[in-house]
């Protein structure tokens, strides 16, 4: 029985990184320096969950239903 090709019949095989490159990437020590304002990972800062319209609506709905809380 023939097994289907991984990724489909039109998939183009691509090269993978050599193990030396993966080891070098894994030993990167710059992540502590990337924290804070210089971080390229700013998605969490842009996701201001408390400012989302759905969150504000939920808060106001909760306050109107439970004025003592």
JSON list of N, CA and C in Angstrom, two decimals:
[
{"chain": "A", "resi": 1, "resn": "UNK", "atom": "N", "xyz": [0.84, -1.18, 0.00]},
{"chain": "A", "resi": 1, "resn": "UNK", "atom": "CA", "xyz": [0.00, 0.00, 0.00]},
{"chain": "A", "resi": 1, "resn": "UNK", "atom": "C", "xyz": [0.89, 1.25, 0.00]},
{"chain": "A", "resi": 2, "resn": "UNK", "atom": "N", "xyz": [0.64, 2.18, -0.92]},
{"chain": "A", "resi": 2, "resn": "UNK", "atom": "CA", "xyz": [1.43, 3.40, -1.01]},
{"chain": "A", "resi": 2, "resn": "UNK", "atom": "C", "xyz": [0.99, 4.39, 0.05]},
{"chain": "A", "resi": 3, "resn": "UNK", "atom": "N", "xyz": [1.98, 5.00, 0.68]},
{"chain": "A", "resi": 3, "resn": "UNK", "atom": "CA", "xyz": [1.68, 6.03, 1.68]},
{"chain": "A", "resi": 3, "resn": "UNK", "atom": "C", "xyz": [1.62, 7.38, 0.97]},
{"chain": "A", "resi": 4, "resn": "UNK", "atom": "N", "xyz": [0.70, 8.24, 1.36]},
{"chain": "A", "resi": 4, "resn": "UNK", "atom": "CA", "xyz": [0.64, 9.57, 0.73]},
{"chain": "A", "resi": 4, "resn": "UNK", "atom": "C", "xyz": [1.88, 10.38, 1.10]},
{"chain": "A", "resi": 5, "resn": "UNK", "atom": "N", "xyz": [2.26, 11.26, 0.19]},
{"chain": "A", "resi": 5, "resn": "UNK", "atom": "CA", "xyz": [3.42, 12.11, 0.44]},
{"chain": "A", "resi": 5, "resn": "UNK", "atom": "C", "xyz": [3.11, 13.08, 1.57]},
{"chain": "A", "resi": 6, "resn": "UNK", "atom": "N", "xyz": [4.07, 13.32, 2.48]},
{"chain": "A", "resi": 6, "resn": "UNK", "atom": "CA", "xyz": [3.81, 14.29, 3.55]},
{"chain": "A", "resi": 6, "resn": "UNK", "atom": "C", "xyz": [3.67, 15.70, 2.96]},
{"chain": "A", "resi": 7, "resn": "UNK", "atom": "N", "xyz": [2.64, 16.39, 3.35]},
{"chain": "A", "resi": 7, "resn": "UNK", "atom": "CA", "xyz": [2.40, 17.74, 2.86]},
{"chain": "A", "resi": 7, "resn": "UNK", "atom": "C", "xyz": [1.65, 17.79, 1.56]},
{"chain": "A", "resi": 8, "resn": "UNK", "atom": "N", "xyz": [1.29, 16.66, 1.02]},
{"chain": "A", "resi": 8, "resn": "UNK", "atom": "CA", "xyz": [0.52, 16.64, -0.22]},
{"chain": "A", "resi": 8, "resn": "UNK", "atom": "C", "xyz": [1.40, 16.42, -1.43]},
{"chain": "A", "resi": 9, "resn": "UNK", "atom": "N", "xyz": [0.79, 16.16, -2.56]},
{"chain": "A", "resi": 9, "resn": "UNK", "atom": "CA", "xyz": [1.57, 15.85, -3.77]},
{"chain": "A", "resi": 9, "resn": "UNK", "atom": "C", "xyz": [2.29, 17.06, -4.36]},
{"chain": "A", "resi": 10, "resn": "UNK", "atom": "N", "xyz": [1.86, 18.28, -4.02]},
{"chain": "A", "resi": 10, "resn": "UNK", "atom": "CA", "xyz": [2.47, 19.48, -4.60]},
{"chain": "A", "resi": 10, "resn": "UNK", "atom": "C", "xyz": [3.44, 20.16, -3.64]},
{"chain": "A", "resi": 11, "resn": "UNK", "atom": "N", "xyz": [3.73, 19.55, -2.51]},
{"chain": "A", "resi": 11, "resn": "UNK", "atom": "CA", "xyz": [4.63, 20.16, -1.53]},
{"chain": "A", "resi": 11, "resn": "UNK", "atom": "C", "xyz": [6.06, 20.19, -2.08]},
{"chain": "A", "resi": 12, "resn": "UNK", "atom": "N", "xyz": [6.74, 21.28, -1.82]},
{"chain": "A", "resi": 12, "resn": "UNK", "atom": "CA", "xyz": [8.13, 21.43, -2.26]},
{"chain": "A", "resi": 12, "resn": "UNK", "atom": "C", "xyz": [9.03, 21.14, -1.07]},
{"chain": "A", "resi": 13, "resn": "UNK", "atom": "N", "xyz": [9.94, 20.19, -1.19]},
{"chain": "A", "resi": 13, "resn": "UNK", "atom": "CA", "xyz": [10.83, 19.91, -0.06]},
{"chain": "A", "resi": 13, "resn": "UNK", "atom": "C", "xyz": [11.75, 21.09, 0.19]},
{"chain": "A", "resi": 14, "resn": "UNK", "atom": "N", "xyz": [12.02, 21.38, 1.44]},
{"chain": "A", "resi": 14, "resn": "UNK", "atom": "CA", "xyz": [12.90, 22.49, 1.77]},
{"chain": "A", "resi": 14, "resn": "UNK", "atom": "C", "xyz": [14.00, 22.02, 2.70]},
{"chain": "A", "resi": 15, "resn": "UNK", "atom": "N", "xyz": [15.07, 22.77, 2.72]},
{"chain": "A", "resi": 15, "resn": "UNK", "atom": "CA", "xyz": [16.21, 22.42, 3.56]},
{"chain": "A", "resi": 15, "resn": "UNK", "atom": "C", "xyz": [15.90, 22.73, 5.01]},
{"chain": "A", "resi": 16, "resn": "UNK", "atom": "N", "xyz": [16.51, 21.98, 5.89]},
{"chain": "A", "resi": 16, "resn": "UNK", "atom": "CA", "xyz": [16.37, 22.22, 7.32]},
{"chain": "A", "resi": 16, "resn": "UNK", "atom": "C", "xyz": [17.69, 22.75, 7.86]},
{"chain": "A", "resi": 17, "resn": "UNK", "atom": "N", "xyz": [17.62, 23.48, 8.96]},
{"chain": "A", "resi": 17, "resn": "UNK", "atom": "CA", "xyz": [18.82, 24.04, 9.56]},
{"chain": "A", "resi": 17, "resn": "UNK", "atom": "C", "xyz": [19.73, 22.93, 10.06]},
{"chain": "A", "resi": 18, "resn": "UNK", "atom": "N", "xyz": [21.04, 23.10, 9.90]},
{"chain": "A", "resi": 18, "resn": "UNK", "atom": "CA", "xyz": [21.96, 22.11, 10.45]},
{"chain": "A", "resi": 18, "resn": "UNK", "atom": "C", "xyz": [21.93, 22.13, 11.97]},
{"chain": "A", "resi": 19, "resn": "UNK", "atom": "N", "xyz": [22.31, 21.03, 12.58]},
{"chain": "A", "resi": 19, "resn": "UNK", "atom": "CA", "xyz": [22.24, 20.91, 14.05]},
{"chain": "A", "resi": 19, "resn": "UNK", "atom": "C", "xyz": [23.11, 21.96, 14.74]},
{"chain": "A", "resi": 20, "resn": "UNK", "atom": "N", "xyz": [24.23, 22.35, 14.12]},
{"chain": "A", "resi": 20, "resn": "UNK", "atom": "CA", "xyz": [25.11, 23.37, 14.72]},
{"chain": "A", "resi": 20, "resn": "UNK", "atom": "C", "xyz": [24.38, 24.70, 14.85]},
{"chain": "A", "resi": 21, "resn": "UNK", "atom": "N", "xyz": [23.60, 25.03, 13.85]},
{"chain": "A", "resi": 21, "resn": "UNK", "atom": "CA", "xyz": [22.85, 26.29, 13.90]},
{"chain": "A", "resi": 21, "resn": "UNK", "atom": "C", "xyz": [21.77, 26.24, 14.97]},
{"chain": "A", "resi": 22, "resn": "UNK", "atom": "N", "xyz": [21.12, 25.12, 15.12]},
{"chain": "A", "resi": 22, "resn": "UNK", "atom": "CA", "xyz": [20.09, 24.99, 16.15]},
{"chain": "A", "resi": 22, "resn": "UNK", "atom": "C", "xyz": [20.69, 25.08, 17.55]},
{"chain": "A", "resi": 23, "resn": "UNK", "atom": "N", "xyz": [21.87, 24.49, 17.74]},
{"chain": "A", "resi": 23, "resn": "UNK", "atom": "CA", "xyz": [22.55, 24.57, 19.04]},
{"chain": "A", "resi": 23, "resn": "UNK", "atom": "C", "xyz": [22.92, 26.01, 19.34]},
{"chain": "A", "resi": 24, "resn": "UNK", "atom": "N", "xyz": [23.46, 26.72, 18.34]},
{"chain": "A", "resi": 24, "resn": "UNK", "atom": "CA", "xyz": [23.86, 28.11, 18.55]},
{"chain": "A", "resi": 24, "resn": "UNK", "atom": "C", "xyz": [22.65, 28.97, 18.88]},
{"chain": "A", "resi": 25, "resn": "UNK", "atom": "N", "xyz": [21.54, 28.73, 18.22]},
{"chain": "A", "resi": 25, "resn": "UNK", "atom": "CA", "xyz": [20.33, 29.50, 18.48]},
{"chain": "A", "resi": 25, "resn": "UNK", "atom": "C", "xyz": [19.81, 29.23, 19.89]},
{"chain": "A", "resi": 26, "resn": "UNK", "atom": "N", "xyz": [19.92, 27.98, 20.34]},
{"chain": "A", "resi": 26, "resn": "UNK", "atom": "CA", "xyz": [19.44, 27.62, 21.67]},
{"chain": "A", "resi": 26, "resn": "UNK", "atom": "C", "xyz": [20.27, 28.19, 22.79]},
{"chain": "A", "resi": 27, "resn": "UNK", "atom": "N", "xyz": [21.52, 28.57, 22.50]},
{"chain": "A", "resi": 27, "resn": "UNK", "atom": "CA", "xyz": [22.39, 29.10, 23.54]},
{"chain": "A", "resi": 27, "resn": "UNK", "atom": "C", "xyz": [22.41, 30.62, 23.56]},
{"chain": "A", "resi": 28, "resn": "UNK", "atom": "N", "xyz": [21.49, 31.26, 22.89]},
{"chain": "A", "resi": 28, "resn": "UNK", "atom": "CA", "xyz": [21.43, 32.72, 22.84]},
{"chain": "A", "resi": 28, "resn": "UNK", "atom": "C", "xyz": [21.18, 33.29, 24.24]},
{"chain": "A", "resi": 29, "resn": "UNK", "atom": "N", "xyz": [22.04, 34.21, 24.66]},
{"chain": "A", "resi": 29, "resn": "UNK", "atom": "CA", "xyz": [21.94, 34.78, 26.02]},
{"chain": "A", "resi": 29, "resn": "UNK", "atom": "C", "xyz": [21.37, 36.19, 26.03]},
{"chain": "A", "resi": 30, "resn": "UNK", "atom": "N", "xyz": [20.85, 36.64, 24.94]},
{"chain": "A", "resi": 30, "resn": "UNK", "atom": "CA", "xyz": [20.37, 38.01, 24.87]},
{"chain": "A", "resi": 30, "resn": "UNK", "atom": "C", "xyz": [18.95, 38.24, 25.32]},
{"chain": "A", "resi": 31, "resn": "UNK", "atom": "N", "xyz": [18.23, 37.18, 25.69]},
{"chain": "A", "resi": 31, "resn": "UNK", "atom": "CA", "xyz": [16.82, 37.37, 26.05]},
{"chain": "A", "resi": 31, "resn": "UNK", "atom": "C", "xyz": [16.61, 38.27, 27.27]},
{"chain": "A", "resi": 32, "resn": "UNK", "atom": "N", "xyz": [17.44, 38.18, 28.33]},
{"chain": "A", "resi": 32, "resn": "UNK", "atom": "CA", "xyz": [17.23, 39.13, 29.44]},
{"chain": "A", "resi": 32, "resn": "UNK", "atom": "C", "xyz": [17.38, 40.58, 29.00]},
{"chain": "A", "resi": 33, "resn": "UNK", "atom": "N", "xyz": [18.28, 40.85, 28.06]},
{"chain": "A", "resi": 33, "resn": "UNK", "atom": "CA", "xyz": [18.47, 42.22, 27.58]},
{"chain": "A", "resi": 33, "resn": "UNK", "atom": "C", "xyz": [17.30, 42.67, 26.71]},
{"chain": "A", "resi": 34, "resn": "UNK", "atom": "N", "xyz": [16.56, 41.74, 26.17]},
{"chain": "A", "resi": 34, "resn": "UNK", "atom": "CA", "xyz": [15.43, 42.10, 25.30]},
{"chain": "A", "resi": 34, "resn": "UNK", "atom": "C", "xyz": [14.19, 42.48, 26.08]},
{"chain": "A", "resi": 35, "resn": "UNK", "atom": "N", "xyz": [14.16, 42.20, 27.36]},
{"chain": "A", "resi": 35, "resn": "UNK", "atom": "CA", "xyz": [12.97, 42.52, 28.14]},
{"chain": "A", "resi": 35, "resn": "UNK", "atom": "C", "xyz": [12.85, 44.04, 28.31]},
{"chain": "A", "resi": 36, "resn": "UNK", "atom": "N", "xyz": [11.64, 44.49, 28.47]},
{"chain": "A", "resi": 36, "resn": "UNK", "atom": "CA", "xyz": [11.42, 45.91, 28.68]},
{"chain": "A", "resi": 36, "resn": "UNK", "atom": "C", "xyz": [11.12, 46.64, 27.39]},
{"chain": "A", "resi": 37, "resn": "UNK", "atom": "N", "xyz": [11.56, 47.89, 27.31]},
{"chain": "A", "resi": 37, "resn": "UNK", "atom": "CA", "xyz": [11.20, 48.75, 26.19]},
{"chain": "A", "resi": 37, "resn": "UNK", "atom": "C", "xyz": [11.83, 48.31, 24.87]},
{"chain": "A", "resi": 38, "resn": "UNK", "atom": "N", "xyz": [12.98, 47.65, 24.94]},
{"chain": "A", "resi": 38, "resn": "UNK", "atom": "CA", "xyz": [13.67, 47.25, 23.72]},
{"chain": "A", "resi": 38, "resn": "UNK", "atom": "C", "xyz": [13.19, 45.91, 23.18]},
{"chain": "A", "resi": 39, "resn": "UNK", "atom": "N", "xyz": [12.24, 45.31, 23.83]},
{"chain": "A", "resi": 39, "resn": "UNK", "atom": "CA", "xyz": [11.80, 43.97, 23.44]},
{"chain": "A", "resi": 39, "resn": "UNK", "atom": "C", "xyz": [11.08, 43.99, 22.09]},
{"chain": "A", "resi": 40, "resn": "UNK", "atom": "N", "xyz": [11.40, 43.03, 21.22]},
{"chain": "A", "resi": 40, "resn": "UNK", "atom": "CA", "xyz": [10.63, 42.92, 19.99]},
{"chain": "A", "resi": 40, "resn": "UNK", "atom": "C", "xyz": [9.29, 42.23, 20.21]},
{"chain": "A", "resi": 41, "resn": "UNK", "atom": "N", "xyz": [9.09, 41.70, 21.41]},
{"chain": "A", "resi": 41, "resn": "UNK", "atom": "CA", "xyz": [7.87, 40.96, 21.71]},
{"chain": "A", "resi": 41, "resn": "UNK", "atom": "C", "xyz": [6.89, 41.89, 22.41]},
{"chain": "A", "resi": 42, "resn": "UNK", "atom": "N", "xyz": [6.28, 42.78, 21.68]},
{"chain": "A", "resi": 42, "resn": "UNK", "atom": "CA", "xyz": [5.42, 43.80, 22.28]},
{"chain": "A", "resi": 42, "resn": "UNK", "atom": "C", "xyz": [3.95, 43.48, 22.15]},
{"chain": "A", "resi": 43, "resn": "UNK", "atom": "N", "xyz": [3.63, 42.27, 21.72]},
{"chain": "A", "resi": 43, "resn": "UNK", "atom": "CA", "xyz": [2.22, 41.93, 21.51]},
{"chain": "A", "resi": 43, "resn": "UNK", "atom": "C", "xyz": [1.43, 42.04, 22.80]},
{"chain": "A", "resi": 44, "resn": "UNK", "atom": "N", "xyz": [2.01, 41.57, 23.92]},
{"chain": "A", "resi": 44, "resn": "UNK", "atom": "CA", "xyz": [1.29, 41.64, 25.19]},
{"chain": "A", "resi": 44, "resn": "UNK", "atom": "C", "xyz": [1.03, 43.08, 25.60]},
{"chain": "A", "resi": 45, "resn": "UNK", "atom": "N", "xyz": [1.95, 43.97, 25.25]},
{"chain": "A", "resi": 45, "resn": "UNK", "atom": "CA", "xyz": [1.73, 45.37, 25.59]},
{"chain": "A", "resi": 45, "resn": "UNK", "atom": "C", "xyz": [0.63, 45.98, 24.73]},
{"chain": "A", "resi": 46, "resn": "UNK", "atom": "N", "xyz": [0.50, 45.50, 23.50]},
{"chain": "A", "resi": 46, "resn": "UNK", "atom": "CA", "xyz": [-0.53, 46.06, 22.63]},
{"chain": "A", "resi": 46, "resn": "UNK", "atom": "C", "xyz": [-1.91, 45.47, 22.93]},
{"chain": "A", "resi": 47, "resn": "UNK", "atom": "N", "xyz": [-1.95, 44.35, 23.61]},
{"chain": "A", "resi": 47, "resn": "UNK", "atom": "CA", "xyz": [-3.23, 43.74, 23.97]},
{"chain": "A", "resi": 47, "resn": "UNK", "atom": "C", "xyz": [-3.67, 44.25, 25.34]},
{"chain": "A", "resi": 48, "resn": "UNK", "atom": "N", "xyz": [-4.19, 45.45, 25.37]},
{"chain": "A", "resi": 48, "resn": "UNK", "atom": "CA", "xyz": [-4.67, 46.01, 26.64]},
{"chain": "A", "resi": 48, "resn": "UNK", "atom": "C", "xyz": [-6.06, 45.46, 26.88]},
{"chain": "A", "resi": 49, "resn": "UNK", "atom": "N", "xyz": [-6.11, 44.34, 27.58]},
{"chain": "A", "resi": 49, "resn": "UNK", "atom": "CA", "xyz": [-7.37, 43.63, 27.75]},
{"chain": "A", "resi": 49, "resn": "UNK", "atom": "C", "xyz": [-8.41, 44.45, 28.49]},
{"chain": "A", "resi": 50, "resn": "UNK", "atom": "N", "xyz": [-7.97, 45.29, 29.41]},
{"chain": "A", "resi": 50, "resn": "UNK", "atom": "CA", "xyz": [-8.93, 46.09, 30.18]},
{"chain": "A", "resi": 50, "resn": "UNK", "atom": "C", "xyz": [-9.57, 47.20, 29.34]},
{"chain": "A", "resi": 51, "resn": "UNK", "atom": "N", "xyz": [-8.97, 47.52, 28.20]},
{"chain": "A", "resi": 51, "resn": "UNK", "atom": "CA", "xyz": [-9.51, 48.58, 27.35]},
{"chain": "A", "resi": 51, "resn": "UNK", "atom": "C", "xyz": [-10.36, 48.04, 26.20]},
{"chain": "A", "resi": 52, "resn": "UNK", "atom": "N", "xyz": [-10.48, 46.74, 26.08]},
{"chain": "A", "resi": 52, "resn": "UNK", "atom": "CA", "xyz": [-11.29, 46.17, 25.00]},
{"chain": "A", "resi": 52, "resn": "UNK", "atom": "C", "xyz": [-12.76, 46.49, 25.22]},
{"chain": "A", "resi": 53, "resn": "UNK", "atom": "N", "xyz": [-13.50, 46.79, 24.16]},
{"chain": "A", "resi": 53, "resn": "UNK", "atom": "CA", "xyz": [-14.92, 47.11, 24.31]},
{"chain": "A", "resi": 53, "resn": "UNK", "atom": "C", "xyz": [-15.71, 45.99, 24.98]},
{"chain": "A", "resi": 54, "resn": "UNK", "atom": "N", "xyz": [-15.37, 44.74, 24.70]},
{"chain": "A", "resi": 54, "resn": "UNK", "atom": "CA", "xyz": [-16.10, 43.63, 25.32]},
{"chain": "A", "resi": 54, "resn": "UNK", "atom": "C", "xyz": [-15.86, 43.58, 26.82]},
{"chain": "A", "resi": 55, "resn": "UNK", "atom": "N", "xyz": [-14.63, 43.87, 27.25]},
{"chain": "A", "resi": 55, "resn": "UNK", "atom": "CA", "xyz": [-14.32, 43.87, 28.68]},
{"chain": "A", "resi": 55, "resn": "UNK", "atom": "C", "xyz": [-15.04, 45.02, 29.38]},
{"chain": "A", "resi": 56, "resn": "UNK", "atom": "N", "xyz": [-15.02, 46.19, 28.76]},
{"chain": "A", "resi": 56, "resn": "UNK", "atom": "CA", "xyz": [-15.70, 47.34, 29.36]},
{"chain": "A", "resi": 56, "resn": "UNK", "atom": "C", "xyz": [-17.20, 47.09, 29.46]},
{"chain": "A", "resi": 57, "resn": "UNK", "atom": "N", "xyz": [-17.78, 46.48, 28.43]},
{"chain": "A", "resi": 57, "resn": "UNK", "atom": "CA", "xyz": [-19.20, 46.17, 28.45]},
{"chain": "A", "resi": 57, "resn": "UNK", "atom": "C", "xyz": [-19.52, 45.17, 29.56]},
{"chain": "A", "resi": 58, "resn": "UNK", "atom": "N", "xyz": [-18.68, 44.17, 29.70]},
{"chain": "A", "resi": 58, "resn": "UNK", "atom": "CA", "xyz": [-18.90, 43.15, 30.72]},
{"chain": "A", "resi": 58, "resn": "UNK", "atom": "C", "xyz": [-18.80, 43.77, 32.12]},
{"chain": "A", "resi": 59, "resn": "UNK", "atom": "N", "xyz": [-17.85, 44.69, 32.31]},
{"chain": "A", "resi": 59, "resn": "UNK", "atom": "CA", "xyz": [-17.72, 45.35, 33.62]},
{"chain": "A", "resi": 59, "resn": "UNK", "atom": "C", "xyz": [-18.94, 46.20, 33.94]},
{"chain": "A", "resi": 60, "resn": "UNK", "atom": "N", "xyz": [-19.41, 46.96, 32.95]},
{"chain": "A", "resi": 60, "resn": "UNK", "atom": "CA", "xyz": [-20.57, 47.81, 33.22]},
{"chain": "A", "resi": 60, "resn": "UNK", "atom": "C", "xyz": [-21.82, 46.98, 33.43]},
{"chain": "A", "resi": 61, "resn": "UNK", "atom": "N", "xyz": [-21.96, 45.88, 32.69]},
{"chain": "A", "resi": 61, "resn": "UNK", "atom": "CA", "xyz": [-23.11, 44.99, 32.90]},
{"chain": "A", "resi": 61, "resn": "UNK", "atom": "C", "xyz": [-23.08, 44.39, 34.29]},
{"chain": "A", "resi": 62, "resn": "UNK", "atom": "N", "xyz": [-21.90, 44.00, 34.74]},
{"chain": "A", "resi": 62, "resn": "UNK", "atom": "CA", "xyz": [-21.78, 43.40, 36.07]},
{"chain": "A", "resi": 62, "resn": "UNK", "atom": "C", "xyz": [-22.10, 44.43, 37.15]},
{"chain": "A", "resi": 63, "resn": "UNK", "atom": "N", "xyz": [-21.64, 45.67, 36.97]},
{"chain": "A", "resi": 63, "resn": "UNK", "atom": "CA", "xyz": [-21.89, 46.70, 37.97]},
{"chain": "A", "resi": 63, "resn": "UNK", "atom": "C", "xyz": [-23.36, 47.08, 38.03]},
{"chain": "A", "resi": 64, "resn": "UNK", "atom": "N", "xyz": [-24.05, 47.07, 36.91]},
{"chain": "A", "resi": 64, "resn": "UNK", "atom": "CA", "xyz": [-25.47, 47.42, 36.94]},
{"chain": "A", "resi": 64, "resn": "UNK", "atom": "C", "xyz": [-26.31, 46.30, 37.55]},
{"chain": "A", "resi": 65, "resn": "UNK", "atom": "N", "xyz": [-25.90, 45.06, 37.36]},
{"chain": "A", "resi": 65, "resn": "UNK", "atom": "CA", "xyz": [-26.64, 43.94, 37.94]},
{"chain": "A", "resi": 65, "resn": "UNK", "atom": "C", "xyz": [-26.31, 43.74, 39.41]},
{"chain": "A", "resi": 66, "resn": "UNK", "atom": "N", "xyz": [-25.09, 44.11, 39.82]},
{"chain": "A", "resi": 66, "resn": "UNK", "atom": "CA", "xyz": [-24.64, 43.93, 41.21]},
{"chain": "A", "resi": 66, "resn": "UNK", "atom": "C", "xyz": [-24.10, 45.26, 41.74]},
{"chain": "A", "resi": 67, "resn": "UNK", "atom": "N", "xyz": [-24.96, 46.20, 42.08]},
{"chain": "A", "resi": 67, "resn": "UNK", "atom": "CA", "xyz": [-24.48, 47.52, 42.51]},
{"chain": "A", "resi": 67, "resn": "UNK", "atom": "C", "xyz": [-23.72, 47.48, 43.83]},
{"chain": "A", "resi": 68, "resn": "UNK", "atom": "N", "xyz": [-23.92, 46.45, 44.66]},
{"chain": "A", "resi": 68, "resn": "UNK", "atom": "CA", "xyz": [-23.24, 46.38, 45.95]},
{"chain": "A", "resi": 68, "resn": "UNK", "atom": "C", "xyz": [-21.81, 45.88, 45.81]},
{"chain": "A", "resi": 69, "resn": "UNK", "atom": "N", "xyz": [-21.46, 45.26, 44.70]},
{"chain": "A", "resi": 69, "resn": "UNK", "atom": "CA", "xyz": [-20.12, 44.68, 44.54]},
{"chain": "A", "resi": 69, "resn": "UNK", "atom": "C", "xyz": [-19.10, 45.73, 44.24]}
]
